[in-house]
């Protein structure tokens, strides 16, 4: 089985630019642009930028394509849904670990160089909430895993129910999120929500929560892939 999964994983290797090259290119541009701006401003204040999250959009796109285009192609070649899904998870694990460790290392370099010499905070956002290096690494890994899993789920929904499925998913998320916000506001629970995030061990909201959401998305994606048509 391992040999089959590795063989099927080669289908994704064809898309290596979208898997590795494009995320690295986007990340480089997302770093260079704010660095130049902050260097020109020449301020002693800390300069926060969320441009590191640009890499998440590229990762999301890859897993959408994996479900909407690569899956039908693989099924047409006689690949089983189980082997394809496991191969995709293997590729995802490689990307998640690779970029997670990369971002973690860049975060350490950012702190060691005083924000790349311009007091910029781009990669070290998890460090703003915890000094625990392992929790910081876990945060990068968990968030990347959540994005990959969400991409697989959205792609599986698109493959099963086309655009109608994605619109329905968006509407459901919007309605449920809105109802939750209304309920919390009505019951005046916002302070309790804030206290939960601040009082809980940092690993819970930063690592465990996105990891659980990723597992739920993966479970949903697999249930849909099992019923997917070529």
Tab-separated table of C-alpha atoms in Angstrom, residues 10-226:
chain	number	residue	atom	x	y	z
A	10	UNK	CA	3.810	11.716	-7.905
A	11	UNK	CA	0.669	13.111	-9.538
A	12	UNK	CA	1.013	16.125	-7.264
A	13	UNK	CA	4.740	16.470	-7.942
A	14	UNK	CA	3.832	17.682	-11.423
A	15	UNK	CA	2.313	20.715	-9.690
A	16	UNK	CA	5.470	21.434	-7.679
A	17	UNK	CA	5.502	25.133	-8.707
A	18	UNK	CA	2.102	25.617	-7.056
A	19	UNK	CA	3.148	23.401	-4.151
A	20	UNK	CA	6.501	25.003	-3.314
A	21	UNK	CA	7.781	27.584	-5.822
A	22	UNK	CA	4.777	29.906	-5.843
A	23	UNK	CA	4.391	29.999	-2.053
A	24	UNK	CA	8.091	30.810	-1.700
A	25	UNK	CA	7.862	33.492	-4.376
A	26	UNK	CA	4.787	35.085	-2.828
A	27	UNK	CA	6.372	34.898	0.624
A	28	UNK	CA	9.508	36.614	-0.675
A	29	UNK	CA	7.486	39.435	-2.222
A	30	UNK	CA	5.315	39.708	0.895
A	31	UNK	CA	8.501	40.148	2.924
A	32	UNK	CA	10.341	42.520	0.585
A	33	UNK	CA	7.543	45.053	0.103
A	34	UNK	CA	6.879	45.904	3.778
A	35	UNK	CA	10.607	45.701	4.563
A	36	UNK	CA	11.364	48.420	1.999
A	37	UNK	CA	8.457	50.531	3.254
A	38	UNK	CA	9.527	50.269	6.891
A	39	UNK	CA	13.146	50.959	5.951
A	40	UNK	CA	12.074	54.162	4.197
A	41	UNK	CA	9.842	55.258	7.073
A	42	UNK	CA	12.739	54.783	9.510
A	43	UNK	CA	10.658	54.652	12.674
A	44	UNK	CA	11.627	53.181	16.008
A	45	UNK	CA	8.136	51.832	16.623
A	46	UNK	CA	7.413	48.161	16.073
A	47	UNK	CA	6.036	47.618	12.593
A	48	UNK	CA	3.460	44.836	12.460
A	49	UNK	CA	2.516	43.251	9.139
A	50	UNK	CA	0.301	40.286	8.409
A	51	UNK	CA	1.713	39.726	4.938
A	52	UNK	CA	3.024	36.318	6.019
A	53	UNK	CA	-0.545	35.074	5.672
A	54	UNK	CA	-0.334	35.532	1.901
A	55	UNK	CA	1.239	32.080	1.780
A	56	UNK	CA	-1.999	30.597	3.080
A	57	UNK	CA	-3.959	31.623	-0.007
A	58	UNK	CA	-1.513	29.828	-2.296
A	59	UNK	CA	-1.686	26.692	-0.165
A	60	UNK	CA	-5.485	26.815	-0.181
A	61	UNK	CA	-5.512	27.065	-3.981
A	62	UNK	CA	-3.325	23.973	-4.363
A	63	UNK	CA	-5.656	21.751	-2.348
A	64	UNK	CA	-8.699	23.104	-4.141
A	65	UNK	CA	-7.074	22.069	-7.421
A	66	UNK	CA	-6.133	18.694	-5.925
A	67	UNK	CA	-9.818	17.923	-5.392
A	68	UNK	CA	-11.377	19.565	-8.437
A	69	UNK	CA	-8.848	18.678	-11.158
A	70	UNK	CA	-6.278	16.138	-10.004
A	71	UNK	CA	-8.841	13.819	-8.362
A	72	UNK	CA	-10.907	13.205	-11.532
A	73	UNK	CA	-7.677	12.670	-13.471
A	74	UNK	CA	-6.429	10.128	-10.931
A	75	UNK	CA	-9.746	8.277	-10.846
A	76	UNK	CA	-9.637	8.088	-14.623
A	77	UNK	CA	-6.279	6.317	-14.331
A	78	UNK	CA	-7.803	3.701	-12.060
A	79	UNK	CA	-6.449	5.100	-8.783
A	80	UNK	CA	-8.667	4.318	-5.814
A	81	UNK	CA	-10.122	7.169	-3.798
A	82	UNK	CA	-8.412	5.879	-0.675
A	83	UNK	CA	-4.959	5.794	-2.266
A	84	UNK	CA	-5.447	9.244	-3.767
A	85	UNK	CA	-6.585	10.760	-0.486
A	86	UNK	CA	-3.701	9.201	1.444
A	87	UNK	CA	-1.233	10.385	-1.206
A	88	UNK	CA	-2.644	13.897	-0.975
A	89	UNK	CA	-2.308	13.814	2.811
A	90	UNK	CA	1.313	12.706	2.433
A	91	UNK	CA	2.041	15.624	0.118
A	92	UNK	CA	0.200	17.967	2.484
A	93	UNK	CA	2.234	16.707	5.436
A	94	UNK	CA	5.450	17.375	3.523
A	95	UNK	CA	4.377	20.908	2.667
A	96	UNK	CA	3.065	21.645	6.157
A	97	UNK	CA	6.229	20.476	7.908
A	98	UNK	CA	8.497	22.152	5.360
A	99	UNK	CA	6.855	25.560	5.490
A	100	UNK	CA	6.070	25.299	9.194
A	101	UNK	CA	9.725	24.789	10.070
A	102	UNK	CA	10.732	27.494	7.572
A	103	UNK	CA	8.394	30.073	9.128
A	104	UNK	CA	9.525	29.030	12.599
A	105	UNK	CA	13.160	29.539	11.626
A	106	UNK	CA	12.408	32.904	10.022
A	107	UNK	CA	10.607	33.920	13.210
A	108	UNK	CA	13.740	33.156	15.228
A	109	UNK	CA	15.880	35.073	12.738
A	110	UNK	CA	13.478	38.006	12.899
A	111	UNK	CA	13.807	38.213	16.670
A	112	UNK	CA	17.585	37.844	16.518
A	113	UNK	CA	17.938	40.697	14.005
A	114	UNK	CA	15.556	43.128	15.735
A	115	UNK	CA	12.943	42.758	13.032
A	116	UNK	CA	15.383	42.515	10.114
A	117	UNK	CA	16.886	45.824	11.164
A	118	UNK	CA	13.644	47.780	10.712
A	119	UNK	CA	11.645	46.589	13.756
A	120	UNK	CA	9.364	44.565	11.497
A	121	UNK	CA	7.171	41.826	12.943
A	122	UNK	CA	6.068	39.503	10.151
A	123	UNK	CA	7.026	35.937	10.985
A	124	UNK	CA	7.066	36.354	14.751
A	125	UNK	CA	3.349	36.941	15.267
A	126	UNK	CA	2.956	33.764	17.401
A	127	UNK	CA	5.820	35.055	19.545
A	128	UNK	CA	3.627	38.036	20.423
A	129	UNK	CA	1.409	35.659	22.394
A	130	UNK	CA	3.876	33.156	23.833
A	131	UNK	CA	7.598	32.779	24.454
A	132	UNK	CA	7.393	28.998	24.156
A	133	UNK	CA	9.217	28.086	20.968
A	134	UNK	CA	7.476	24.727	20.665
A	135	UNK	CA	4.047	26.351	20.887
A	136	UNK	CA	5.142	28.813	18.213
A	137	UNK	CA	6.165	25.927	15.956
A	138	UNK	CA	2.934	24.105	16.733
A	139	UNK	CA	0.974	27.220	15.785
A	140	UNK	CA	2.562	27.378	12.345
A	141	UNK	CA	1.984	23.665	11.772
A	142	UNK	CA	-1.611	23.718	13.027
A	143	UNK	CA	-2.609	26.771	10.980
A	144	UNK	CA	-1.039	25.356	7.816
A	145	UNK	CA	-2.802	22.044	8.466
A	146	UNK	CA	-6.115	23.861	8.886
A	147	UNK	CA	-5.662	25.690	5.583
A	148	UNK	CA	-4.786	22.462	3.765
A	149	UNK	CA	-7.752	20.632	5.292
A	150	UNK	CA	-10.117	23.507	4.511
A	151	UNK	CA	-8.882	23.515	0.919
A	152	UNK	CA	-9.493	19.775	0.607
A	153	UNK	CA	-12.981	20.124	2.083
A	154	UNK	CA	-13.920	23.031	-0.165
A	155	UNK	CA	-12.513	21.227	-3.189
A	156	UNK	CA	-14.440	18.065	-2.300
A	157	UNK	CA	-17.639	20.099	-1.956
A	158	UNK	CA	-16.974	21.709	-5.331
A	159	UNK	CA	-16.349	18.295	-6.875
A	160	UNK	CA	-19.553	16.832	-5.430
A	161	UNK	CA	-22.029	19.703	-5.750
A	162	UNK	CA	-20.180	22.205	-7.965
A	163	UNK	CA	-20.610	25.930	-7.358
A	164	UNK	CA	-23.947	25.409	-5.621
A	165	UNK	CA	-22.164	23.476	-2.892
A	166	UNK	CA	-19.630	26.243	-2.282
A	167	UNK	CA	-22.334	28.902	-2.203
A	168	UNK	CA	-24.307	26.797	0.254
A	169	UNK	CA	-21.228	26.301	2.432
A	170	UNK	CA	-20.564	30.038	2.445
A	171	UNK	CA	-24.174	30.795	3.334
A	172	UNK	CA	-24.204	28.237	6.155
A	173	UNK	CA	-20.961	29.575	7.631
A	174	UNK	CA	-22.241	33.153	7.376
A	175	UNK	CA	-25.593	32.364	9.002
A	176	UNK	CA	-24.148	30.215	11.792
A	177	UNK	CA	-21.409	32.754	12.484
A	178	UNK	CA	-23.932	35.567	12.540
A	179	UNK	CA	-26.277	33.693	14.867
A	180	UNK	CA	-23.386	32.874	17.189
A	181	UNK	CA	-22.352	36.543	17.278
A	182	UNK	CA	-25.935	37.605	17.994
A	183	UNK	CA	-26.276	35.039	20.783
A	184	UNK	CA	-22.975	36.008	22.421
A	185	UNK	CA	-23.864	39.699	22.194
A	186	UNK	CA	-27.388	39.138	23.542
A	187	UNK	CA	-26.113	37.124	26.511
A	188	UNK	CA	-23.167	39.507	27.009
A	189	UNK	CA	-20.688	36.642	26.817
A	190	UNK	CA	-17.924	38.547	25.018
A	191	UNK	CA	-15.893	39.099	28.226
A	192	UNK	CA	-16.076	35.365	28.959
A	193	UNK	CA	-14.973	34.577	25.412
A	194	UNK	CA	-12.032	36.927	25.803
A	195	UNK	CA	-11.155	35.439	29.181
A	196	UNK	CA	-11.169	31.949	27.686
A	197	UNK	CA	-8.580	32.953	25.109
A	198	UNK	CA	-6.418	34.811	27.628
A	199	UNK	CA	-6.720	32.389	30.554
A	200	UNK	CA	-6.379	29.116	28.654
A	201	UNK	CA	-2.911	27.644	28.126
A	202	UNK	CA	-1.531	29.227	24.969
A	203	UNK	CA	-1.329	25.843	23.254
A	204	UNK	CA	-5.115	25.441	23.429
A	205	UNK	CA	-6.271	28.349	21.212
A	206	UNK	CA	-3.056	28.535	19.187
A	207	UNK	CA	-2.438	24.845	18.450
A	208	UNK	CA	-5.204	22.562	19.676
A	209	UNK	CA	-8.149	24.576	18.330
A	210	UNK	CA	-6.900	24.854	14.713
A	211	UNK	CA	-5.721	21.232	14.850
A	212	UNK	CA	-9.202	20.041	15.866
A	213	UNK	CA	-10.805	22.144	13.132
A	214	UNK	CA	-8.343	20.664	10.634
A	215	UNK	CA	-9.296	17.141	11.708
A	216	UNK	CA	-12.995	17.944	11.273
A	217	UNK	CA	-12.367	19.343	7.784
A	218	UNK	CA	-10.323	16.280	6.829
A	219	UNK	CA	-13.075	13.976	8.026
A	220	UNK	CA	-15.634	15.875	5.971
A	221	UNK	CA	-13.383	15.873	2.907
A	222	UNK	CA	-12.868	12.100	3.117
A	223	UNK	CA	-16.599	11.439	3.446
A	224	UNK	CA	-17.212	13.449	0.275
A	225	UNK	CA	-14.271	11.974	-1.646
A	226	UNK	CA	-15.617	8.473	-1.022
